[in-house]
Amino acid sequence: MNRMLALAGRTGKELLRDPVTLVFGVGLPLFLLVLMSVIQNNVPVEIFAIGQLAPGMAAFSLSFVSMFAAILLAKDKSTSFLLRVFASPALPREYILGYALPMLPIGAAQCAVCFLTAFCFGLAPSWNILLAMLVLLPTAALYIAFGLLFGVLLTDKQAAPINSILVNVAALLGGTWFDLTLVGGTFKKICTLLPFVHATESARAALAGNYAAILPHLAWVSGWAALLLVAAVLLFKKKMREN
Amino acid sequence: MNAIETTGLTKRFRGRTAVDDLNLTIAQGEFFALLGQNGAGKTTTIRMLTCLLAPSAGDALLMGESIARNAEAAKAHSNLSPQETAIAQNLTVRENLMLIARLYGANKADAAGQAEAAMREFGLSARARDRAKTLSGGMQRRLSIAMALITKPNVLFLDEPTLGLDVRARRELWKTISALKGKVTVVLTTHYLEEAEALADRIGIMHEGRLQALGTAAELCAKANATNFEDAFLALTESEAETEAAL
Ligand SMILES: Nc1ncnc2c1ncn2[C@@H]1O[C@H](COP(=O)(O)OP(=O)(O)OP(=O)(O)O)[C@@H](O)[C@H]1O
Ligand SMILES: [Mg+2]
């Protein structure tokens, strides 16, 4: 426990002291939120109504969590810092949680900033906002898992570019930018198999108070998150014996 | 009980044998130097002994604990300074030291005390609150070594600790390391032969993954029929092709 807390504290410090990524992770979604809302005020489109846009943007902003985790982990590999952790008596669950847990408050802060900004564009304060943030927990876990996976597999130089592909895929296939039913066909089928649109929809349903609709989306995201987490943990453990 | 006992320790990487059937016993408190040219297998040996790399065959006991079967217990007895400088760049000097102390089980208060002592010992106190990435290369190296020593391991692995240090810093590190003699079991690799000659109780010379020769500096000189240790080292690591050509 002490070892896990020591590592988690270090992860948190490392992230907060490297504000470039953090500013980017909060700044970009925020910028898009403001931009789309301003456009919306002039040319109303249903998908960009604040009740749709804000939860979509909160879900999207979480994709940056994977970027933070992957970059930190890949860097720790390249600087051999990870060797030290592996050589210490710390257990796999301790160091994996040491990397993963600090991402949760950061993700929560990202979502909070999205919703707070949305108040300025007419989002009505309600308890459903807290529910939406809670519902986004499996989405956060999903992106943490992506981050650990990429961090273990990729080098220092690959981590950022590959992760920006993930961020873009999450944005495009998440259903925040365009209504996926308009495209239809195979594209939509792929999108519904992937977790990204379900992350968006789960938060939208929660915010709208459409409680019955939450669960199927939540289950889909949770399934993906669990799958990826298991893969990340297994690869992490394998990596530990193969330096 | 011996500090280290390896039996048939072997590591193969896709066809290439990096460490080949290593049988080696190192007593507690012994200062052991592992020498060999680039690619001889020194780092691979250390990585196996620190449980960072699973052996392809064989096993080793570290303070009686098997690295293959009881890695966790073995790890608690040792610490290492990797060949590359391994520090957390965005943490301060003090935070780096405290983190390692806590990873080996110290609570926060103890870790703080140990960090102070380590900084004093390594001349890092003035930089305690500076981020590690702002230190010079040599200072970072010192921090990396201090991070290995702070946990007071029974067995200390130093993989080329003086790499990149200036002459004075290297001398000072020698002093620090030689003060450990008899108290801590040290396994040191280096390309500075005089370092091994001056510090080590016994020297093992690896060549192409095999332990080519083992003994005190004087014994190795005698074995190779050489007047100085450098000649002995060169003779003992001559590849077979060269030896054949010379005959
Ligand atoms: N992860 C790996 N995959 C494949 N081959 C490896 C790996 N690590 C080491 N090797 C190979 O094993 C051999 C021994 O390498 P090692 O790093 O142990 O040598 P060394 O004695 O420490 O050399 P140096 O003095 O240059 O540090 C080399 O041929 C190296 O290429
Ligand atoms: Mg080496």
Short mmCIF file of C-alpha atoms and ligand atoms in Angstrom, two decimals:
data_model
loop_
_atom_site.label_atom_id
_atom_site.label_comp_id
_atom_site.label_asym_id
_atom_site.label_seq_id
_atom_site.Cartn_x
_atom_site.Cartn_y
_atom_site.Cartn_z
CA MET A 1 0.00 0.00 0.00
CA ASN A 2 2.78 2.38 0.99
CA ARG A 3 4.65 1.40 -2.18
CA MET A 4 1.58 1.96 -4.32
CA LEU A 5 0.99 5.37 -2.76
CA ALA A 6 4.63 6.34 -3.29
CA LEU A 7 4.37 5.46 -6.98
CA ALA A 8 0.97 7.08 -7.40
CA GLY A 9 2.28 10.26 -5.80
CA ARG A 10 5.14 10.26 -8.21
CA THR A 11 2.83 9.74 -11.23
CA GLY A 12 0.67 12.66 -10.09
CA LYS A 13 3.66 14.94 -9.63
CA GLU A 14 5.09 13.94 -12.97
CA LEU A 15 1.83 14.85 -14.74
CA LEU A 16 1.20 18.10 -12.92
CA ARG A 17 4.78 19.21 -13.48
CA ASP A 18 4.59 18.59 -17.20
CA PRO A 19 1.78 21.04 -17.85
CA VAL A 20 2.08 21.02 -21.64
CA THR A 21 0.21 17.75 -22.00
CA LEU A 22 -2.25 18.69 -19.31
CA VAL A 23 -3.04 22.07 -20.83
CA PHE A 24 -3.48 20.31 -24.14
CA GLY A 25 -5.72 17.65 -22.65
CA VAL A 26 -8.04 20.19 -21.07
CA GLY A 27 -7.49 23.01 -23.55
CA LEU A 28 -8.33 21.24 -26.78
CA PRO A 29 -11.69 19.78 -25.74
CA LEU A 30 -12.55 23.09 -24.14
CA PHE A 31 -11.67 25.03 -27.25
CA LEU A 32 -13.80 22.72 -29.38
CA LEU A 33 -16.68 22.96 -26.93
CA VAL A 34 -16.63 26.75 -27.05
CA LEU A 35 -16.18 26.83 -30.82
CA MET A 36 -19.07 24.47 -31.52
CA SER A 37 -21.32 26.29 -29.08
CA VAL A 38 -20.64 29.60 -30.75
CA ILE A 39 -21.39 28.08 -34.15
CA GLN A 40 -24.48 26.49 -32.66
CA ASN A 41 -25.76 29.87 -31.57
CA ASN A 42 -25.72 30.99 -35.20
CA VAL A 43 -26.63 27.81 -37.06
CA PRO A 44 -28.48 25.44 -34.73
CA VAL A 45 -27.87 21.74 -35.39
CA GLU A 46 -29.37 19.18 -33.07
CA ILE A 47 -26.18 17.22 -32.46
CA PHE A 48 -24.39 20.34 -31.27
CA ALA A 49 -27.07 21.29 -28.76
CA ILE A 50 -25.30 21.73 -25.43
CA GLY A 51 -27.03 18.73 -23.84
CA GLN A 52 -25.50 16.57 -26.57
CA LEU A 53 -22.22 18.36 -27.02
CA ALA A 54 -21.11 18.68 -23.39
CA PRO A 55 -21.24 14.97 -22.47
CA GLY A 56 -19.69 14.08 -25.84
CA MET A 57 -16.86 16.46 -25.17
CA ALA A 58 -16.37 15.14 -21.61
CA ALA A 59 -16.10 11.60 -22.98
CA PHE A 60 -13.73 12.77 -25.68
CA SER A 61 -11.50 14.67 -23.25
CA LEU A 62 -10.91 11.41 -21.38
CA SER A 63 -9.14 10.01 -24.43
CA PHE A 64 -6.24 12.27 -23.51
CA VAL A 65 -5.78 10.25 -20.34
CA SER A 66 -4.40 7.47 -22.49
CA MET A 67 -1.93 9.95 -23.94
CA PHE A 68 -0.70 10.94 -20.45
CA ALA A 69 -0.32 7.35 -19.28
CA ALA A 70 1.36 6.10 -22.45
CA ILE A 71 3.86 8.95 -22.67
CA LEU A 72 4.86 8.65 -19.01
CA LEU A 73 5.24 4.89 -19.15
CA ALA A 74 7.15 4.89 -22.44
CA LYS A 75 9.46 7.56 -21.07
CA ASP A 76 10.07 5.55 -17.91
CA LYS A 77 11.06 2.63 -20.10
CA SER A 78 13.50 4.66 -22.17
CA THR A 79 15.13 6.23 -19.12
CA SER A 80 15.43 2.85 -17.37
CA PHE A 81 13.46 4.28 -14.46
CA LEU A 82 11.03 1.41 -14.91
CA LEU A 83 13.93 -1.02 -14.37
CA ARG A 84 14.29 0.36 -10.88
CA VAL A 85 10.62 -0.18 -10.18
CA PHE A 86 10.80 -3.72 -11.55
CA ALA A 87 13.94 -4.47 -9.53
CA SER A 88 12.27 -3.27 -6.32
CA PRO A 89 10.06 -5.55 -4.22
CA ALA A 90 6.97 -3.65 -5.44
CA LEU A 91 4.28 -6.02 -6.71
CA PRO A 92 2.76 -5.79 -10.19
CA ARG A 93 -0.59 -4.62 -8.82
CA GLU A 94 1.16 -1.92 -6.83
CA TYR A 95 3.00 -0.35 -9.72
CA ILE A 96 0.20 -0.81 -12.22
CA LEU A 97 -2.17 0.98 -9.84
CA GLY A 98 0.60 3.49 -9.20
CA TYR A 99 0.41 4.45 -12.85
CA ALA A 100 -3.33 4.06 -13.28
CA LEU A 101 -5.02 5.58 -10.22
CA PRO A 102 -3.71 9.16 -10.50
CA MET A 103 -5.33 9.29 -13.94
CA LEU A 104 -8.79 9.13 -12.36
CA PRO A 105 -8.77 12.52 -10.57
CA ILE A 106 -7.23 14.05 -13.66
CA GLY A 107 -10.00 12.59 -15.81
CA ALA A 108 -12.59 13.81 -13.34
CA ALA A 109 -11.11 17.30 -13.48
CA GLN A 110 -11.26 17.23 -17.28
CA CYS A 111 -14.94 16.27 -17.23
CA ALA A 112 -15.71 18.87 -14.58
CA VAL A 113 -14.11 21.60 -16.67
CA CYS A 114 -16.18 20.52 -19.69
CA PHE A 115 -19.47 20.66 -17.76
CA LEU A 116 -18.62 23.90 -15.97
CA THR A 117 -17.87 25.54 -19.29
CA ALA A 118 -21.10 24.16 -20.67
CA PHE A 119 -22.99 26.12 -17.99
CA CYS A 120 -21.87 29.27 -19.82
CA PHE A 121 -23.57 27.95 -22.94
CA GLY A 122 -26.87 27.18 -21.35
CA LEU A 123 -26.44 23.78 -19.74
CA ALA A 124 -28.77 23.68 -16.75
CA PRO A 125 -27.10 22.54 -13.50
CA SER A 126 -28.54 19.22 -12.35
CA TRP A 127 -27.64 16.09 -10.41
CA ASN A 128 -27.56 14.27 -13.70
CA ILE A 129 -24.23 15.96 -14.41
CA LEU A 130 -22.70 14.10 -11.45
CA LEU A 131 -24.36 10.93 -12.68
CA ALA A 132 -22.85 11.50 -16.13
CA MET A 133 -19.41 11.86 -14.57
CA LEU A 134 -19.92 8.65 -12.64
CA VAL A 135 -21.11 6.89 -15.75
CA LEU A 136 -17.91 8.00 -17.48
CA LEU A 137 -15.81 6.04 -14.99
CA PRO A 138 -15.60 2.92 -17.21
CA THR A 139 -14.67 5.25 -20.08
CA ALA A 140 -11.80 6.59 -17.97
CA ALA A 141 -10.77 3.00 -17.21
CA LEU A 142 -10.93 2.24 -20.92
CA TYR A 143 -8.53 5.03 -21.80
CA ILE A 144 -6.23 4.23 -18.88
CA ALA A 145 -6.04 0.69 -20.23
CA PHE A 146 -5.25 2.00 -23.73
CA GLY A 147 -2.56 4.17 -22.20
CA LEU A 148 -0.92 1.34 -20.25
CA LEU A 149 -1.07 -0.91 -23.29
CA PHE A 150 0.53 1.66 -25.59
CA GLY A 151 3.03 2.64 -22.91
CA VAL A 152 4.20 -0.95 -22.51
CA LEU A 153 4.28 -1.72 -26.22
CA LEU A 154 5.57 1.50 -27.74
CA THR A 155 8.81 3.40 -27.50
CA ASP A 156 9.23 6.88 -26.21
CA LYS A 157 9.03 8.30 -29.75
CA GLN A 158 6.05 6.25 -30.91
CA ALA A 159 3.83 6.84 -27.89
CA ALA A 160 2.66 10.38 -28.69
CA PRO A 161 1.93 9.95 -32.43
CA ILE A 162 0.16 6.60 -32.02
CA ASN A 163 -1.88 8.00 -29.17
CA SER A 164 -2.96 11.00 -31.19
CA ILE A 165 -4.35 8.51 -33.69
CA LEU A 166 -6.40 7.04 -30.85
CA VAL A 167 -7.58 10.49 -29.80
CA ASN A 168 -8.67 11.21 -33.38
CA VAL A 169 -10.40 7.87 -33.76
CA ALA A 170 -12.19 8.48 -30.48
CA ALA A 171 -13.28 11.89 -31.72
CA LEU A 172 -14.43 10.70 -35.15
CA LEU A 173 -16.12 7.47 -34.15
CA GLY A 174 -17.50 8.82 -30.88
CA GLY A 175 -20.55 10.38 -32.48
CA THR A 176 -19.80 13.82 -31.10
CA TRP A 177 -19.05 15.41 -34.45
CA PHE A 178 -21.64 13.88 -36.68
CA ASP A 179 -24.63 11.64 -36.31
CA LEU A 180 -23.39 8.14 -37.11
CA THR A 181 -26.84 7.10 -38.37
CA LEU A 182 -26.39 9.60 -41.22
CA VAL A 183 -23.46 7.56 -42.48
CA GLY A 184 -24.97 4.17 -41.77
CA GLY A 185 -23.84 0.87 -43.30
CA THR A 186 -20.62 -0.90 -42.43
CA PHE A 187 -19.12 2.25 -40.93
CA LYS A 188 -21.87 2.49 -38.38
CA LYS A 189 -21.61 -1.21 -37.62
CA ILE A 190 -17.93 -0.85 -36.87
CA CYS A 191 -18.62 2.16 -34.71
CA THR A 192 -21.18 0.30 -32.64
CA LEU A 193 -18.75 -2.56 -32.12
CA LEU A 194 -16.08 -0.17 -30.85
CA PRO A 195 -16.51 1.42 -27.43
CA PHE A 196 -16.17 5.09 -28.38
CA VAL A 197 -19.74 5.87 -29.41
CA HIS A 198 -21.05 3.98 -26.37
CA ALA A 199 -18.91 6.16 -24.11
CA THR A 200 -20.53 9.24 -25.61
CA GLU A 201 -24.04 7.79 -25.53
CA SER A 202 -23.77 6.59 -21.93
CA ALA A 203 -22.90 10.10 -20.77
CA ARG A 204 -25.63 11.65 -22.95
CA ALA A 205 -28.24 9.29 -21.57
CA ALA A 206 -27.17 10.04 -18.00
CA LEU A 207 -27.29 13.77 -18.54
CA ALA A 208 -30.70 13.55 -20.22
CA GLY A 209 -32.02 11.52 -17.30
CA ASN A 210 -32.74 8.67 -19.67
CA TYR A 211 -31.65 6.10 -17.08
CA ALA A 212 -32.84 2.95 -18.83
CA ALA A 213 -30.67 3.76 -21.85
CA ILE A 214 -27.48 4.04 -19.81
CA LEU A 215 -26.90 0.40 -19.00
CA PRO A 216 -26.43 -1.18 -22.44
CA HIS A 217 -23.89 1.46 -23.39
CA LEU A 218 -22.19 1.21 -20.04
CA ALA A 219 -21.94 -2.56 -20.33
CA TRP A 220 -20.33 -2.27 -23.76
CA VAL A 221 -17.72 0.25 -22.56
CA SER A 222 -17.06 -1.77 -19.39
CA GLY A 223 -16.52 -4.92 -21.41
CA TRP A 224 -13.95 -3.25 -23.60
CA ALA A 225 -12.30 -1.63 -20.59
CA ALA A 226 -12.05 -4.95 -18.76
CA LEU A 227 -10.64 -6.67 -21.83
CA LEU A 228 -8.01 -4.03 -22.42
CA LEU A 229 -7.09 -3.82 -18.74
CA VAL A 230 -6.47 -7.54 -18.58
CA ALA A 231 -4.35 -7.33 -21.72
CA ALA A 232 -2.42 -4.37 -20.32
CA VAL A 233 -1.75 -6.11 -17.00
CA LEU A 234 -0.61 -9.31 -18.70
CA LEU A 235 1.73 -7.45 -21.05
CA PHE A 236 3.03 -5.37 -18.17
CA LYS A 237 3.87 -8.49 -16.20
CA LYS A 238 5.50 -10.09 -19.22
CA LYS A 239 7.55 -6.98 -19.81
CA MET A 240 8.73 -7.19 -16.23
CA ARG A 241 10.50 -10.50 -16.83
CA GLU A 242 11.93 -9.57 -20.20
CA ASN A 243 13.91 -6.42 -19.85
CA MET B 1 25.43 -18.54 3.47
CA ASN B 2 26.89 -17.03 0.33
CA ALA B 3 25.58 -13.76 -1.07
CA ILE B 4 25.29 -15.10 -4.60
CA GLU B 5 25.41 -18.63 -5.95
CA THR B 6 24.66 -19.22 -9.60
CA THR B 7 24.26 -22.67 -11.08
CA GLY B 8 24.26 -23.06 -14.84
CA LEU B 9 22.82 -19.57 -15.25
CA THR B 10 22.11 -19.10 -18.95
CA LYS B 11 20.36 -16.53 -21.11
CA ARG B 12 19.63 -17.00 -24.76
CA PHE B 13 18.13 -14.31 -27.00
CA ARG B 14 16.75 -15.78 -30.21
CA GLY B 15 19.69 -18.02 -30.95
CA ARG B 16 22.35 -15.77 -29.45
CA THR B 17 23.64 -16.92 -26.09
CA ALA B 18 24.34 -13.83 -24.02
CA VAL B 19 25.24 -15.67 -20.81
CA ASP B 20 26.42 -19.25 -21.07
CA ASP B 21 26.30 -21.66 -18.14
CA LEU B 22 27.56 -19.30 -15.46
CA ASN B 23 28.63 -20.98 -12.22
CA LEU B 24 29.78 -18.43 -9.72
CA THR B 25 29.84 -18.05 -5.95
CA ILE B 26 30.29 -14.71 -4.25
CA ALA B 27 30.70 -14.53 -0.48
CA GLN B 28 28.93 -12.04 1.74
CA GLY B 29 30.84 -8.78 2.03
CA GLU B 30 32.95 -9.59 -1.00
CA PHE B 31 33.71 -6.90 -3.56
CA PHE B 32 33.43 -8.59 -6.91
CA ALA B 33 34.27 -7.03 -10.25
CA LEU B 34 32.81 -8.42 -13.44
CA LEU B 35 34.88 -7.46 -16.45
CA GLY B 36 34.61 -8.15 -20.14
CA GLN B 37 34.47 -6.31 -23.41
CA ASN B 38 31.29 -4.84 -24.93
CA GLY B 39 28.67 -7.51 -25.35
CA ALA B 40 30.40 -10.01 -23.06
CA GLY B 41 27.21 -10.52 -21.05
CA LYS B 42 27.85 -8.46 -17.90
CA THR B 43 24.63 -6.46 -17.98
CA THR B 44 22.59 -9.53 -18.90
CA THR B 45 24.06 -11.33 -15.88
CA ILE B 46 23.16 -8.45 -13.58
CA ARG B 47 19.64 -8.27 -15.02
CA MET B 48 19.08 -11.92 -14.26
CA LEU B 49 20.46 -11.58 -10.74
CA THR B 50 18.20 -8.59 -10.08
CA CYS B 51 15.15 -10.53 -11.38
CA LEU B 52 14.72 -8.19 -14.35
CA LEU B 53 15.23 -10.98 -16.82
CA ALA B 54 14.13 -14.58 -16.50
CA PRO B 55 17.00 -17.03 -17.11
CA SER B 56 16.64 -19.41 -20.05
CA ALA B 57 18.23 -22.10 -17.90
CA GLY B 58 19.81 -22.45 -14.50
CA ASP B 59 19.13 -20.52 -11.34
CA ALA B 60 20.81 -18.29 -8.82
CA LEU B 61 20.46 -17.90 -5.09
CA LEU B 62 20.64 -14.38 -3.75
CA MET B 63 21.12 -14.46 0.03
CA GLY B 64 19.67 -17.94 -0.21
CA GLU B 65 16.57 -16.92 -2.14
CA SER B 66 16.03 -18.32 -5.63
CA ILE B 67 15.66 -15.64 -8.32
CA ALA B 68 13.53 -18.04 -10.37
CA ARG B 69 11.21 -19.28 -7.63
CA ASN B 70 11.17 -16.50 -5.06
CA ALA B 71 11.96 -13.31 -6.91
CA GLU B 72 10.17 -11.12 -4.42
CA ALA B 73 12.34 -12.17 -1.48
CA ALA B 74 15.48 -11.99 -3.59
CA LYS B 75 14.61 -8.47 -4.70
CA ALA B 76 14.29 -7.23 -1.14
CA HIS B 77 17.95 -8.13 -0.54
CA SER B 78 19.42 -6.27 -3.49
CA ASN B 79 19.41 -3.01 -5.34
CA LEU B 80 21.08 -1.83 -8.49
CA SER B 81 22.40 1.14 -10.31
CA PRO B 82 21.57 0.33 -13.94
CA GLN B 83 24.06 0.91 -16.74
CA GLU B 84 21.93 3.83 -17.91
CA THR B 85 21.26 6.68 -15.50
CA ALA B 86 17.82 5.78 -14.16
CA ILE B 87 16.07 8.65 -12.41
CA ALA B 88 12.64 10.29 -12.53
CA GLN B 89 13.34 13.49 -14.45
CA ASN B 90 10.53 15.62 -13.06
CA LEU B 91 11.07 14.70 -9.43
CA THR B 92 13.53 16.57 -7.25
CA VAL B 93 16.68 14.92 -5.97
CA ARG B 94 15.09 14.38 -2.56
CA GLU B 95 11.86 13.01 -4.05
CA ASN B 96 13.78 10.53 -6.20
CA LEU B 97 15.63 9.20 -3.17
CA MET B 98 12.54 9.05 -1.00
CA LEU B 99 10.58 7.24 -3.70
CA ILE B 100 13.14 4.44 -3.89
CA ALA B 101 13.37 4.18 -0.11
CA ARG B 102 9.60 3.82 0.07
CA LEU B 103 9.53 1.25 -2.74
CA TYR B 104 11.74 -0.91 -0.55
CA GLY B 105 9.39 -0.55 2.37
CA ALA B 106 10.43 2.54 4.35
CA ASN B 107 7.64 4.77 5.64
CA LYS B 108 7.60 8.44 4.72
CA ALA B 109 9.44 9.69 7.79
CA ASP B 110 12.19 7.08 7.58
CA ALA B 111 12.53 7.67 3.86
CA ALA B 112 13.05 11.39 4.48
CA GLY B 113 15.82 10.68 6.97
CA GLN B 114 17.51 8.19 4.66
CA ALA B 115 17.31 10.66 1.79
CA GLU B 116 19.07 13.35 3.86
CA ALA B 117 21.85 10.94 4.75
CA ALA B 118 22.27 9.79 1.16
CA MET B 119 22.41 13.36 -0.13
CA ARG B 120 25.10 14.23 2.40
CA GLU B 121 27.12 11.19 1.45
CA PHE B 122 26.93 11.92 -2.27
CA GLY B 123 27.32 15.70 -2.13
CA LEU B 124 23.80 16.27 -3.39
CA SER B 125 22.41 18.25 -0.43
CA ALA B 126 22.72 21.61 -2.15
CA ARG B 127 20.58 20.34 -5.02
CA ALA B 128 17.96 18.62 -2.86
CA ARG B 129 15.07 20.68 -4.20
CA ASP B 130 16.15 20.78 -7.83
CA ARG B 131 14.44 18.64 -10.42
CA ALA B 132 16.61 15.75 -11.51
CA LYS B 133 16.54 16.86 -15.15
CA THR B 134 18.29 20.12 -14.27
CA LEU B 135 21.36 18.32 -12.88
CA SER B 136 24.52 17.81 -14.92
CA GLY B 137 25.12 14.34 -16.36
CA GLY B 138 27.64 13.52 -13.65
CA MET B 139 25.32 14.68 -10.87
CA GLN B 140 22.49 12.60 -12.33
CA ARG B 141 24.82 9.64 -12.31
CA ARG B 142 25.59 10.22 -8.65
CA LEU B 143 21.91 10.46 -7.87
CA SER B 144 21.31 7.20 -9.73
CA ILE B 145 23.96 5.48 -7.61
CA ALA B 146 22.68 7.06 -4.40
CA MET B 147 19.27 5.61 -5.27
CA ALA B 148 20.85 2.15 -5.30
CA LEU B 149 22.58 2.63 -1.96
CA ILE B 150 19.79 4.30 -0.03
CA THR B 151 17.98 1.04 0.66
CA LYS B 152 21.05 -0.46 2.39
CA PRO B 153 20.93 -3.62 0.28
CA ASN B 154 22.80 -6.76 1.26
CA VAL B 155 23.87 -7.11 -2.34
CA LEU B 156 24.58 -4.07 -4.45
CA PHE B 157 24.88 -4.23 -8.23
CA LEU B 158 26.72 -1.37 -9.89
CA ASP B 159 26.68 -1.57 -13.69
CA GLU B 160 29.40 0.77 -14.94
CA PRO B 161 28.80 3.29 -12.15
CA THR B 162 31.63 5.64 -13.12
CA LEU B 163 30.55 5.97 -16.75
CA GLY B 164 30.43 9.63 -17.65
CA LEU B 165 31.95 10.94 -14.42
CA ASP B 166 34.87 13.34 -14.43
CA VAL B 167 38.16 12.33 -12.83
CA ARG B 168 37.46 13.89 -9.45
CA ALA B 169 33.90 12.59 -9.25
CA ARG B 170 35.16 9.15 -10.17
CA ARG B 171 37.78 9.23 -7.42
CA GLU B 172 35.16 10.37 -4.93
CA LEU B 173 32.82 7.61 -5.97
CA TRP B 174 35.63 5.10 -5.55
CA LYS B 175 36.06 6.38 -2.01
CA THR B 176 32.35 6.03 -1.31
CA ILE B 177 32.22 2.56 -2.80
CA SER B 178 35.37 1.32 -1.09
CA ALA B 179 33.92 2.46 2.24
CA LEU B 180 31.29 -0.24 1.65
CA LYS B 181 33.96 -2.93 1.48
CA GLY B 182 33.27 -5.75 3.87
CA LYS B 183 29.84 -4.38 4.82
CA VAL B 184 27.94 -4.86 1.60
CA THR B 185 28.39 -7.43 -1.11
CA VAL B 186 29.17 -5.45 -4.25
CA VAL B 187 29.08 -6.65 -7.83
CA LEU B 188 30.62 -4.03 -10.07
CA THR B 189 31.09 -3.93 -13.80
CA THR B 190 33.43 -1.46 -15.38
CA HIS B 191 35.63 -0.83 -18.38
CA TYR B 192 38.19 0.96 -16.20
CA LEU B 193 40.54 -1.87 -15.36
CA GLU B 194 42.40 0.11 -12.70
CA GLU B 195 39.07 0.57 -10.94
CA ALA B 196 38.57 -3.17 -10.67
CA GLU B 197 42.18 -3.76 -9.76
CA ALA B 198 42.08 -1.20 -6.94
CA LEU B 199 38.68 -2.04 -5.46
CA ALA B 200 37.86 -5.67 -6.06
CA ASP B 201 38.64 -8.66 -3.86
CA ARG B 202 38.11 -10.93 -6.82
CA ILE B 203 37.65 -10.34 -10.51
CA GLY B 204 35.68 -12.42 -12.98
CA ILE B 205 36.38 -11.95 -16.67
CA MET B 206 33.54 -12.77 -19.03
CA HIS B 207 34.00 -13.40 -22.71
CA GLU B 208 31.21 -14.14 -25.16
CA GLY B 209 28.90 -15.09 -22.33
CA ARG B 210 31.28 -17.43 -20.57
CA LEU B 211 33.25 -16.89 -17.40
CA GLN B 212 36.74 -17.00 -18.87
CA ALA B 213 38.83 -16.44 -15.74
CA LEU B 214 38.32 -15.86 -12.05
CA GLY B 215 40.65 -14.76 -9.27
CA THR B 216 42.44 -11.82 -7.68
CA ALA B 217 44.16 -9.34 -9.96
CA ALA B 218 47.52 -10.93 -9.12
CA GLU B 219 46.24 -14.42 -9.84
CA LEU B 220 44.87 -13.35 -13.20
CA CYS B 221 48.18 -11.71 -14.12
CA ALA B 222 49.99 -14.91 -13.21
CA LYS B 223 47.53 -17.02 -15.18
CA ALA B 224 47.97 -14.92 -18.31
CA ASN B 225 51.72 -14.64 -17.82
CA ALA B 226 51.39 -10.88 -17.92
CA THR B 227 53.30 -8.18 -16.08
CA ASN B 228 50.31 -5.86 -15.68
CA PHE B 229 46.59 -6.33 -15.38
CA GLU B 230 45.70 -4.68 -18.68
CA ASP B 231 47.86 -7.15 -20.59
CA ALA B 232 46.33 -9.97 -18.61
CA PHE B 233 42.83 -8.76 -19.46
CA LEU B 234 43.65 -8.51 -23.15
CA ALA B 235 45.21 -11.97 -23.19
CA LEU B 236 42.24 -13.52 -21.39
CA THR B 237 39.65 -11.96 -23.69
CA GLU B 238 41.43 -12.64 -26.94
CA SER B 239 39.01 -14.30 -29.31
CA GLU B 240 39.86 -17.78 -30.54
CA ALA B 241 40.44 -16.55 -34.07
CA GLU B 242 43.10 -14.14 -32.87
CA THR B 243 44.74 -16.80 -30.71
CA GLU B 244 44.88 -19.17 -33.63
CA ALA B 245 46.38 -16.51 -35.86
CA ALA B 246 49.06 -15.84 -33.26
CA LEU B 247 50.05 -19.49 -33.04
N1 LIG C 1 17.08 -7.77 -25.00
C1 LIG C 1 18.00 -8.33 -25.79
N2 LIG C 1 17.64 -8.95 -26.93
C2 LIG C 1 18.57 -9.52 -27.72
N3 LIG C 1 19.88 -9.55 -27.47
C3 LIG C 1 20.31 -8.95 -26.34
C4 LIG C 1 19.40 -8.31 -25.45
N4 LIG C 1 20.11 -7.80 -24.41
C5 LIG C 1 21.41 -8.12 -24.65
N5 LIG C 1 21.53 -8.80 -25.80
C6 LIG C 1 22.79 -9.33 -26.36
O1 LIG C 1 23.45 -10.07 -25.36
C7 LIG C 1 24.86 -9.88 -25.44
C8 LIG C 1 25.39 -9.43 -24.09
O2 LIG C 1 24.95 -8.10 -23.83
P1 LIG C 1 25.24 -7.34 -22.47
O3 LIG C 1 24.50 -6.07 -22.50
O4 LIG C 1 25.00 -8.26 -21.34
O5 LIG C 1 26.79 -7.05 -22.57
P2 LIG C 1 27.74 -6.21 -21.63
O6 LIG C 1 28.83 -7.11 -21.21
O7 LIG C 1 26.95 -5.55 -20.55
O8 LIG C 1 28.32 -5.12 -22.63
P3 LIG C 1 28.68 -3.57 -22.41
O9 LIG C 1 30.06 -3.55 -21.84
O10 LIG C 1 28.68 -3.03 -23.79
O11 LIG C 1 27.64 -2.97 -21.52
C9 LIG C 1 25.08 -8.89 -26.56
O12 LIG C 1 25.46 -9.60 -27.71
C10 LIG C 1 23.74 -8.24 -26.74
O13 LIG C 1 23.57 -7.84 -28.08
MG MG C 2 26.58 -3.66 -20.02
#
